Amino acid sequence: MPTPAKTDWLIQELINPVSIFAKLAIFEQALDRCRRCGYEVHIIDCREFQTQNEVFNAVLHACCRLRLEIWWNNVDWQDFWEELDTPEVGESSGTVLGFIHYERFFENDPKTAQYVMKELAKKHFYALCDNEHFLVLAHSESEDILPEPVLRLSTGHVSWPGKPVVDEHMARANRMGAWSGQVAQEYKLRTGQQVKVELVSAAWEDSLGFESGRGRIPFDIEPPDIEESLRLLEMYLAKRAQHPGFLRRQWILKITSIIDERTPLVPNEFTVNAVLKILEEEERQSLSYESHSPEAAAEILLQLSGEIWARVEGDSFSWTSERHLPAAERPKSRWPRVIRKALYPPREDPETSKWLRQFASDPVVHLDRRSNLESSIERFKRDGFTVLEFDCREVQAKKSILRAIMRGHSEPGSQTVLVLRDFDTFYRLDPASSWELLRLLAARYYQALTRGALFVNCVHWAEFTWVQEPVLVMRARWITTECFTPEADVTKAKREQADAWLGVVQQRFEAERGSKTRLVLVFDSLFIMTGHQSSTALWEANIPLDEAIKMLHRHEKSTAWWETVIEEVANQVEAPKWFLRIALSRKLGHLNIVLVYEDGLPRGEAMRLLHEAYEAEVERHHDLSRFAISMWVGRVADLLETRRGFETDRDLIERVLRYIGGLEGQTELSHENSTPEAAVGRLLQLDVEVWEKLQ
């Protein structure tokens, strides 16, 4: 079979902060699936590692942050976080880190086991922000591991708007980089000596009176030409050569060179510094570039015992094969700290990345200035984003926002920004619901990242100060039923063909009836008429298209007729229509509802059947008092929707009714003292501000 794409449908199931498999067979199937999709898979067997240090080394080895032949003896949590980095995937689809029997490590050290997964989950998130996949998979025979969330992201704040000046600053930074690189290259051609580009900039800053690295050259000052830059660089290098720190480092390097030439030892700058420190602290002998020449200092160090050198070399690193040996017994060798240098070249950021990153790296971004908001919207539009704007001062804004969240906007490569103006209007009315909305937006943001899309959430506060708190809290996901074998592709292909067939049926039906309908209603109708419980079963039944359309028309016609009967009975028994629909389906069955209509059931007989169904359904409920309240509120909601033209949440209706009861001289409306019609009339008399406040 051909190699699936990076966003393979089953791989999509694994794009979670951490995925845990209860069964080893499914875990291995998932790893094989990742390999077939072009992922680099690294496996860590936790039965082989018991201590924190062993697991840290295993993860760093797997993530290519530490050479396999080198063992880091005393890596701590801070070192682990600094060294851990998501490698660039190159030609592969991504990187997979798989832990076998993770419960063994969790049982030995639950705190570190939880910490490791939290850090890997962060790296997973940062990789998604760069449109790369870093998948963390774990197998565990115990369900008690990782009880805490593994990923917790808070809201962010943007103080740097998307004004044109941002582009000017970036363009200047690019020009400065090109200038310093050209000067460094010219210096090497003329002198044969390599010089860092940072020294070129430092020489210019020093000539203007700025302390290197601590001043900012005014924006309107352009760098000098090449000849003047070379002159400033030579002056700066001569001045720097007299600095105590520079002199000491050159002294250390000279000592290192002498020892390297005269003995089998192969020290470096770090080991020589460590030996000098031991000599000062334990032997009370201090050596410096001011009191000892490099030759004299090297002679003193060469007279030290070999145990000191072995101790220094073995403090940080050893050969992996010899990691269990005492430091004094390990062979002498060079341990350069080259692992602190990135093994992969830095990514080339596009010009807009610095501006965009402050928006794209947080699930929700707060803006507290309208000028920042307007300039950012303009910048998003200029960069080709789809901008969805909502004014939170409008009554129906919340529903519009929720509809926008439910739309697509997550196709690979798509870029969408959702802008909420004056969000403090929502926050003032209902802080809890406001933060719940932000959590929905954060979840939408993460979902878009998993599909290679970008869904930025910008929240503007007009008066209130924004609050920073977690809006995206994710736990490890347990995977128990997914099948990652090639046979799953066959099932998926059938489902896609079935969905395509169902879409054709929907289009044909909409064309004949002259109006739109939802796909789920088309499926529900065919399910009622045929009994097939899935789109795949419908497709495999080979139902002719014309016959399927006839079934839909039959169901629609019978449903419309029964709705008129339900409406009339609902007015008689004062029950909500949804309750009568359930009662009728329970009494006759879904298909028989269609068949009895087609058999010419008289309307009077239909009403009698519906009354019987209603009474039978009422008897099924034991708590009649609560049932009566639910029925009454449901009827009020039906009538209110008819009068207002849109649906109102039942919980909101109950809050408004309690509000009326709290007014002076008023009684709370209920099923005991008011009809549904009278309650609706009273609700319609309330001002819009009351509904907004209680919403």
XYZ file of C-alpha atoms in Angstrom:
695
model
C 0.000 0.000 0.000
C 1.268 3.561 -0.618
C 2.807 5.511 2.231
C 0.086 7.688 3.826
C 0.527 11.417 4.214
C 1.790 13.115 7.361
C -1.801 13.781 8.478
C -2.859 10.153 8.011
C -6.299 9.585 9.547
C -5.064 7.111 12.161
C -1.953 9.122 12.993
C -4.364 11.976 13.705
C -5.606 9.905 16.659
C -2.106 10.063 18.159
C -1.662 13.843 17.989
C -2.247 14.398 21.690
C 0.114 15.771 24.344
C 0.554 12.165 25.548
C -1.162 8.988 24.303
C -1.253 5.958 26.616
C -1.998 2.417 25.440
C -3.377 -0.191 27.814
C -2.538 -3.058 25.449
C 0.976 -3.684 24.186
C -0.322 -5.115 20.891
C -2.181 -1.896 20.008
C 0.861 0.139 21.083
C 3.110 -1.825 18.708
C 0.538 -1.509 15.909
C 0.577 2.271 16.388
C 4.393 2.379 16.213
C 4.371 0.298 13.019
C 1.774 2.636 11.577
C 3.995 5.630 12.361
C 6.965 3.968 10.641
C 4.895 3.321 7.517
C 3.905 6.988 7.517
C 7.548 8.100 7.489
C 8.021 8.941 11.177
C 11.288 8.376 13.032
C 10.388 6.080 15.931
C 12.502 5.904 19.114
C 11.578 3.295 21.740
C 12.501 3.432 25.431
C 11.946 0.292 27.513
C 11.319 1.506 31.056
C 12.072 -1.949 32.455
C 15.747 -1.202 31.774
C 15.783 2.125 33.642
C 14.883 2.667 37.262
C 16.347 6.026 38.325
C 15.610 9.581 37.270
C 19.090 9.933 35.769
C 18.652 6.817 33.624
C 15.336 7.987 32.182
C 16.691 11.498 31.518
C 19.622 10.003 29.589
C 17.346 7.658 27.656
C 15.095 10.547 26.572
C 18.044 12.751 25.576
C 19.541 9.873 23.581
C 16.226 9.213 21.837
C 15.727 12.904 21.025
C 19.275 13.102 19.584
C 20.360 15.658 22.180
C 23.141 13.397 23.508
C 25.381 11.044 21.558
C 24.535 7.408 22.247
C 28.074 6.562 23.363
C 28.081 9.318 26.023
C 26.341 9.063 29.396
C 25.451 12.169 31.414
C 26.214 11.185 34.998
C 24.376 13.789 37.055
C 21.796 15.454 34.846
C 19.270 17.427 36.889
C 15.794 18.722 35.995
C 17.068 22.114 34.819
C 19.722 20.538 32.587
C 17.127 18.143 31.209
C 14.742 20.969 30.277
C 17.491 23.107 28.720
C 18.970 20.279 26.672
C 15.697 18.691 25.618
C 14.687 20.075 22.287
C 12.532 18.830 19.467
C 14.867 17.971 16.580
C 13.978 19.128 13.119
C 12.340 16.291 11.255
C 14.090 16.891 7.930
C 12.668 14.558 5.297
C 10.666 12.508 7.822
C 7.055 13.160 8.752
C 7.916 13.652 12.409
C 9.383 12.076 15.530
C 7.759 9.479 17.792
C 8.956 8.754 21.311
C 7.535 5.470 22.621
C 7.802 4.252 26.239
C 7.223 0.556 26.966
C 5.992 -0.392 30.463
C 5.943 3.188 31.682
C 4.175 2.015 34.838
C 7.491 0.539 36.045
C 9.102 3.972 36.090
C 5.964 5.558 37.564
C 5.926 3.056 40.434
C 9.588 3.775 41.258
C 9.460 7.572 40.967
C 5.951 8.984 40.288
C 7.041 12.617 40.642
C 9.764 12.372 38.004
C 7.579 10.193 35.760
C 4.886 12.883 35.752
C 7.484 15.623 35.210
C 9.051 13.900 32.188
C 5.683 13.600 30.469
C 4.849 17.240 31.205
C 8.087 18.416 29.603
C 7.602 16.160 26.580
C 4.022 17.433 26.239
C 5.380 20.996 26.091
C 7.794 19.976 23.348
C 4.887 18.339 21.517
C 3.012 21.652 21.649
C 6.005 23.735 20.512
C 6.505 21.348 17.587
C 2.857 21.815 16.540
C 3.382 25.586 16.561
C 6.162 25.011 13.982
C 3.900 22.661 11.970
C 5.948 19.625 12.988
C 4.876 16.433 14.734
C 6.506 15.228 17.940
C 4.346 12.362 19.217
C 4.655 10.964 22.744
C 3.310 7.411 23.148
C 3.433 5.265 26.261
C 2.366 1.727 27.089
C 1.205 0.957 30.610
C -0.352 -2.115 32.187
C -1.585 0.035 35.073
C -4.353 2.619 34.753
C -3.157 4.599 37.786
C -0.320 6.478 36.073
C -0.264 10.180 35.151
C -3.272 11.314 37.213
C -2.454 15.014 36.727
C -2.802 17.063 33.511
C 0.283 16.842 31.292
C -0.270 20.112 29.406
C -1.454 23.381 30.910
C -1.462 26.535 28.743
C -2.506 29.992 29.904
C -3.717 33.077 28.097
C -1.139 35.464 26.670
C -0.844 39.211 26.237
C 0.362 41.152 23.203
C 1.848 44.597 23.676
C 3.539 44.789 20.260
C 0.842 45.584 17.686
C 0.951 44.704 14.015
C 1.821 48.207 12.843
C 4.056 48.862 9.809
C 6.865 49.942 12.168
C 7.209 46.282 13.164
C 8.150 45.403 9.597
C 10.634 48.280 9.541
C 12.350 46.956 12.670
C 12.555 43.486 11.153
C 13.942 44.838 7.895
C 16.588 46.766 9.841
C 17.538 43.626 11.789
C 18.015 41.777 8.496
C 20.191 44.586 7.109
C 22.292 44.611 10.274
C 22.826 40.858 10.036
C 23.935 41.107 6.408
C 26.291 44.008 7.227
C 28.006 42.275 10.177
C 28.403 39.072 8.160
C 30.008 40.957 5.273
C 32.458 42.747 7.601
C 33.441 39.471 9.304
C 34.031 37.822 5.925
C 36.178 40.731 4.695
C 38.221 40.663 7.921
C 38.963 36.964 7.402
C 40.042 37.551 3.788
C 42.487 40.308 4.801
C 43.931 38.835 8.013
C 43.249 35.113 7.729
C 41.625 35.157 11.179
C 38.045 34.142 11.967
C 35.928 36.626 13.902
C 32.384 36.279 15.217
C 29.720 38.552 13.762
C 28.737 39.542 17.319
C 32.133 41.223 17.694
C 31.460 43.355 14.609
C 28.271 44.738 16.158
C 29.994 45.118 19.541
C 32.792 47.161 17.932
C 30.266 49.572 16.408
C 28.331 49.865 19.691
C 31.573 50.540 21.557
C 32.524 53.327 19.124
C 29.172 55.031 19.823
C 29.619 54.827 23.586
C 27.249 51.917 24.250
C 28.290 49.090 26.535
C 28.403 45.941 24.433
C 25.143 44.009 24.549
C 23.424 46.471 26.905
C 22.694 49.476 24.737
C 20.401 49.998 21.801
C 21.628 51.990 18.842
C 19.043 54.579 17.758
C 16.845 53.445 14.913
C 17.860 56.237 12.552
C 21.633 55.516 12.719
C 22.916 53.341 9.884
C 26.093 51.212 10.230
C 29.383 52.513 8.777
C 30.866 51.349 5.485
C 33.159 48.322 5.220
C 36.481 50.175 5.591
C 35.331 52.134 8.632
C 33.815 48.980 10.132
C 37.126 47.124 9.747
C 38.980 49.979 11.451
C 36.524 49.973 14.368
C 36.792 46.187 14.629
C 40.601 46.249 14.848
C 40.466 48.938 17.551
C 37.894 46.959 19.515
C 39.869 43.712 19.286
C 42.995 45.488 20.554
C 41.018 46.972 23.441
C 39.370 43.643 24.191
C 42.765 41.917 24.332
C 43.521 43.911 27.516
C 40.308 42.846 29.293
C 40.960 40.595 32.372
C 38.358 38.032 31.335
C 39.816 37.745 27.858
C 43.369 37.500 29.214
C 42.394 34.729 31.633
C 40.649 32.705 28.937
C 43.661 32.958 26.636
C 45.858 31.859 29.557
C 43.594 28.820 30.174
C 43.656 27.863 26.490
C 47.465 28.051 26.422
C 47.706 25.791 29.501
C 45.332 23.333 27.844
C 47.473 23.246 24.712
C 50.693 22.600 26.685
C 49.181 19.733 28.702
C 47.675 18.237 25.563
C 51.085 18.208 23.826
C 53.200 16.892 26.735
C 50.990 14.137 28.192
C 48.475 11.448 27.177
C 45.820 13.589 28.852
C 43.385 15.297 26.495
C 41.945 18.120 28.611
C 39.831 21.035 27.485
C 39.047 24.481 28.810
C 36.385 23.179 31.200
C 38.486 20.415 32.750
C 41.452 22.771 33.296
C 39.150 25.263 35.022
C 37.755 22.471 37.201
C 41.263 21.303 38.216
C 42.281 24.886 39.065
C 39.186 25.165 41.260
C 40.026 21.905 43.086
C 43.609 23.109 43.566
C 42.388 26.356 45.117
C 39.689 24.838 47.358
C 41.464 21.675 48.528
C 45.188 22.461 48.213
C 44.899 26.182 49.059
C 47.028 27.053 46.025
C 45.759 29.780 43.708
C 47.008 30.141 40.136
C 46.201 33.108 37.877
C 47.413 34.692 34.659
C 48.867 37.562 36.704
C 51.055 35.393 38.966
C 51.949 32.416 36.763
C 52.872 32.061 33.134
C 51.026 29.368 31.127
C 54.161 27.186 31.179
C 54.583 27.488 34.958
C 50.907 26.815 35.630
C 50.943 23.793 33.299
C 53.997 22.393 35.119
C 52.174 22.611 38.465
C 49.064 20.930 37.083
C 51.109 18.120 35.539
C 52.484 17.261 38.966
C 48.984 16.567 40.314
C 47.852 12.986 40.772
C 45.944 11.268 38.004
C 43.013 10.729 40.377
C 42.172 14.442 40.279
C 42.082 14.459 36.478
C 39.997 11.273 36.399
C 37.644 12.773 38.957
C 37.153 15.928 36.914
C 36.604 14.061 33.670
C 34.127 11.684 35.245
C 32.039 14.245 37.143
C 29.768 15.093 34.243
C 30.095 12.489 31.492
C 31.323 8.965 30.896
C 31.092 6.322 28.208
C 27.659 4.716 28.226
C 29.225 1.257 28.421
C 31.230 2.281 31.517
C 28.631 4.356 33.344
C 28.473 1.926 36.292
C 32.229 2.151 36.989
C 33.574 4.511 39.686
C 34.978 7.738 38.279
C 38.576 6.803 39.173
C 38.336 3.556 37.189
C 37.038 5.092 33.981
C 39.516 5.537 31.101
C 40.762 9.080 30.622
C 39.212 10.754 27.622
C 37.983 14.110 26.425
C 34.486 15.166 27.525
C 33.782 18.354 25.590
C 30.449 19.924 26.405
C 29.521 19.992 22.752
C 26.124 18.581 23.621
C 25.152 22.043 24.794
C 25.503 23.192 21.195
C 22.456 22.579 19.049
C 22.908 19.498 16.903
C 20.526 20.971 14.372
C 20.847 24.352 12.644
C 18.466 27.088 13.812
C 15.303 27.497 11.811
C 15.139 30.373 9.376
C 12.278 32.540 10.583
C 10.274 34.422 7.957
C 10.018 38.169 8.378
C 6.515 37.936 9.837
C 7.300 35.143 12.287
C 8.405 37.373 15.166
C 5.185 39.371 14.955
C 2.992 36.326 14.368
C 4.654 34.141 16.990
C 3.345 36.311 19.839
C -0.193 35.553 18.643
C 0.257 31.944 17.518
C 2.108 30.599 20.571
C -0.769 31.131 23.043
C -4.257 29.570 22.906
C -5.891 32.939 23.647
C -4.229 36.349 23.308
C -5.450 39.430 25.202
C -5.326 42.942 23.739
C -6.096 45.874 26.040
C -5.744 48.732 23.555
C -8.083 49.410 20.675
C -5.188 50.773 18.605
C -3.378 47.447 19.018
C -6.542 45.618 17.996
C -7.173 47.629 14.823
C -3.552 47.518 13.651
C -3.367 43.774 14.332
C -6.568 43.098 12.370
C -5.190 45.116 9.464
C -1.951 43.139 9.609
C -3.786 39.784 9.694
C -5.809 40.733 6.624
C -2.678 41.889 4.822
C -1.011 38.535 5.536
C -3.928 36.584 4.055
C -5.737 35.484 7.237
C -9.486 34.878 7.324
C -10.679 37.354 9.976
C -13.885 36.638 11.949
C -14.937 39.648 14.046
C -17.606 39.668 16.774
C -18.833 42.523 18.954
C -19.524 41.098 22.414
C -21.877 43.990 23.201
C -24.493 42.429 20.917
C -27.054 40.124 22.523
C -26.654 37.258 20.056
C -22.860 37.489 19.791
C -22.231 34.431 21.939
C -24.281 32.142 19.681
C -22.563 33.559 16.598
C -19.170 32.877 18.163
C -20.131 29.303 18.993
C -21.305 28.755 15.416
C -17.960 30.098 14.162
C -16.122 27.666 16.434
C -18.103 24.754 15.015
C -17.285 25.661 11.399
C -14.363 24.206 9.474
C -11.449 26.655 9.358
C -9.045 23.787 10.103
C -8.043 22.613 6.651
C -4.265 22.056 6.457
C -2.570 25.362 5.752
C -5.600 27.544 6.549
C -5.082 30.645 8.693
C -7.993 32.091 10.660
C -8.155 34.717 13.387
C -11.179 35.109 15.667
C -11.497 38.632 17.102
C -13.762 39.322 20.095
C -14.317 43.041 20.623
C -15.205 44.397 24.084
C -15.050 40.987 25.702
C -15.428 42.572 29.136
C -19.155 42.944 28.322
C -19.430 39.149 28.486
C -17.138 38.974 31.480
C -19.171 41.530 33.441
C -22.420 39.603 32.968
C -21.124 36.084 33.610
C -17.418 35.549 34.408
C -17.771 31.762 34.648
C -19.401 31.403 31.219
C -16.881 33.847 29.742
C -13.955 31.695 30.784
C -15.782 28.613 29.571
C -16.022 30.284 26.159
C -12.278 31.025 26.218
C -11.623 27.362 27.005
C -13.684 26.364 23.961
C -11.640 28.754 21.830
C -8.404 27.314 23.238
C -9.548 23.786 22.395
C -10.361 24.954 18.852
C -6.887 26.497 18.619
C -5.195 23.215 19.581
C -7.395 21.191 17.228
C -6.397 23.448 14.326
C -2.692 22.991 15.158
C -3.072 19.214 15.003
C -4.362 19.575 11.434
C -1.585 21.879 10.272
C -3.816 24.961 10.440
C -3.763 28.135 12.525
C -6.767 29.427 14.489
C -5.706 32.538 16.423
C -7.939 33.917 19.194
C -7.656 37.669 19.898
C -9.671 38.982 22.848
C -10.032 42.742 23.304
C -10.765 44.225 26.747
C -12.134 47.776 26.692
C -12.257 48.510 30.429
C -11.355 45.453 32.488
C -7.818 44.280 33.046
C -7.282 40.904 31.432
C -6.703 37.932 33.704
C -4.060 35.298 33.008
C -5.141 31.793 33.920
C -5.042 28.342 32.278
C -7.518 27.969 29.427
C -6.204 24.718 27.935
C -5.691 21.867 30.404
C -5.154 18.459 28.806
C -4.601 15.047 30.339
C -2.958 12.024 28.807
C -5.355 10.267 26.444
C -5.950 6.557 26.916
C -6.248 4.621 23.651
C -7.879 1.209 23.975
C -9.934 0.433 20.867
C -8.265 2.044 17.843
C -6.833 -0.412 15.342
C -3.689 0.758 13.541
C -3.294 -2.232 11.224
C -3.486 -1.941 7.401
C -6.941 -3.558 7.549
C -8.203 -0.386 9.216
C -7.581 1.456 5.943
C -10.049 -0.853 4.194
C -12.722 -0.011 6.752
C -11.903 3.677 6.441
C -12.142 3.522 2.632
C -15.593 1.931 2.877
C -16.723 4.638 5.292
C -15.483 7.378 2.968
C -17.306 5.827 0.006
C -20.444 5.514 2.115
C -20.231 9.151 3.224
C -19.725 10.234 -0.388
C -22.830 8.272 -1.431
C -24.802 9.826 1.418
C -23.660 13.274 0.252
C -24.978 12.558 -3.255
C -28.324 11.522 -1.760
C -28.424 14.761 0.239
C -27.723 16.926 -2.824
C -30.368 15.158 -4.910
C -32.945 15.438 -2.127
C -32.217 19.154 -1.610
C -32.577 19.784 -5.346
C -36.007 18.116 -5.431
C -37.415 19.748 -2.275
C -35.941 23.178 -3.113
C -34.363 23.830 0.299
C -31.360 22.809 2.374
C -31.285 19.987 4.899
C -28.626 18.643 7.221
C -26.752 15.461 6.386
C -27.495 13.993 9.808
C -31.246 14.323 9.147
C -30.832 12.499 5.839
C -29.052 9.649 7.613
C -31.643 9.536 10.428
C -34.466 9.271 7.891
C -32.784 6.435 5.986
C -31.984 4.687 9.271
C -35.675 4.818 10.238
C -36.806 3.565 6.840
C -34.232 0.767 6.423
C -32.973 -0.130 9.898
C -29.300 0.177 8.846
C -27.414 1.784 11.729
C -24.380 3.197 9.886
C -23.583 4.921 6.618
C -21.367 1.959 5.675
C -24.273 -0.458 6.152
C -26.493 1.763 3.995
C -23.871 1.877 1.236
C -23.249 -1.874 1.338
C -27.008 -2.488 0.995
C -26.748 -1.141 -2.594
C -29.925 0.918 -2.307
C -30.697 2.590 -5.668
C -30.505 6.367 -5.549
C -34.099 6.847 -6.709
C -35.362 4.477 -4.029
C -33.398 6.315 -1.327
C -34.911 9.631 -2.450
C -38.408 8.134 -2.310
C -37.764 6.957 1.256
C -36.724 10.468 2.272
C -39.863 11.987 0.754
C -42.061 9.384 2.473
C -40.465 10.072 5.856
C -40.626 13.845 5.433
C -44.302 13.746 4.439
C -45.316 11.543 7.375
C -43.245 13.620 9.809
C -44.936 16.849 8.687
C -48.401 15.294 9.169
C -47.568 13.914 12.610
C -46.147 17.313 13.670
C -49.578 18.888 13.209
C -51.101 16.153 15.379
C -48.389 16.613 18.028
C -48.953 20.393 18.022
C -52.679 19.964 18.675
C -52.224 17.382 21.441
C -49.461 19.493 23.041
C -51.945 22.363 23.398
C -54.500 20.024 24.972
C -52.262 18.343 27.566
C -49.832 21.276 27.959
C -46.795 19.100 27.306
C -43.657 19.944 25.303
C -43.558 18.584 21.776
C -40.270 16.749 22.284
C -41.906 14.677 25.035
C -44.797 13.693 22.774
C -42.388 12.680 20.003
C -40.583 10.337 22.404
C -43.874 8.888 23.643
C -45.124 8.232 20.097
C -41.868 6.576 19.017
C -41.909 4.337 22.077
C -45.505 3.232 21.416
C -45.428 2.659 17.643
C -41.767 2.433 16.658
C -40.055 4.749 14.166
C -40.965 2.845 10.999
C -44.573 2.168 12.022
C -45.104 5.914 12.465
C -44.546 6.218 8.705
C -46.508 3.085 7.802
C -49.681 3.901 9.757
C -49.764 7.330 8.130
C -49.419 5.794 4.670
C -52.219 3.337 5.512
C -54.571 6.315 5.864
C -54.812 6.574 9.652
C -57.663 9.006 10.515
C -56.627 12.129 12.390
C -58.947 11.375 15.301
C -57.454 7.904 15.695
C -53.964 9.402 15.543
C -54.798 11.820 18.360
C -56.206 8.945 20.439
C -52.979 6.963 19.935
C -50.905 9.977 20.914
C -52.955 10.528 24.095
C -52.421 6.883 25.044
C -48.707 7.192 24.340
C -48.527 10.344 26.468
C -50.262 8.708 29.445
C -48.031 5.632 29.192
C -44.906 7.787 29.098
C -46.049 9.807 32.126
C -46.471 6.594 34.136
C -42.842 5.724 33.432
C -41.691 8.665 35.570
C -41.665 8.087 39.334
C -40.845 11.649 40.488
C -44.060 13.257 39.260
C -43.388 16.642 40.914
C -40.080 17.153 39.142
C -41.576 15.684 35.983
C -44.414 18.222 36.078
C -41.940 21.096 36.429
C -39.855 19.813 33.512
C -42.939 19.422 31.334
C -44.178 22.926 32.166
C -40.805 24.605 31.502
C -40.476 22.644 28.256
C -43.859 23.905 27.120
C -42.875 27.490 28.011
C -39.691 27.073 25.937
C -41.723 25.832 22.938
C -44.142 28.762 23.061
C -41.360 31.288 23.651
C -39.459 29.992 20.626
C -42.606 30.347 18.506
C -43.137 33.943 19.651
C -39.496 35.145 19.519
C -38.309 33.214 16.479
C -35.240 31.644 18.100
C -34.508 29.000 20.719
C -33.905 29.967 24.361
C -31.984 27.794 26.793
C -34.226 26.156 29.419
C -31.798 26.946 32.242
C -31.948 30.622 31.284
C -35.763 30.509 31.311
C -35.724 29.078 34.844
C -33.302 31.808 36.002
C -35.535 34.524 34.538
C -38.601 33.022 36.229
C -36.782 33.059 39.582
C -35.755 36.663 38.896
C -39.413 37.617 38.420
C -40.246 35.984 41.751
C -37.549 38.075 43.434
C -39.094 41.376 42.333
C -41.079 43.322 44.909
C -44.705 42.288 44.994
C -44.188 39.501 42.426
C -44.660 35.745 42.709
C -42.381 33.268 40.967
C -44.212 31.783 38.008
C -44.507 27.992 38.120
C -46.665 25.113 36.932
C -48.766 25.482 40.088
C -49.865 29.107 39.629
C -49.572 29.879 35.917
C -50.299 28.439 32.521
C -47.435 28.237 29.991
C -49.155 30.917 27.864
C -49.393 33.346 30.797
C -45.743 32.750 31.732
C -44.631 33.449 28.163
C -46.623 36.682 28.127
C -44.869 37.839 31.305
C -41.430 36.868 29.978
C -41.956 38.863 26.791
C -42.624 41.999 28.876
C -39.097 41.992 30.332
C -36.441 44.333 28.972
C -33.579 42.966 26.885
C -31.121 44.093 29.579
C -32.653 41.594 32.018
C -32.036 38.697 29.626
C -28.471 39.909 29.019
C -27.774 40.180 32.728
C -29.078 36.712 33.549
C -27.388 35.154 30.531
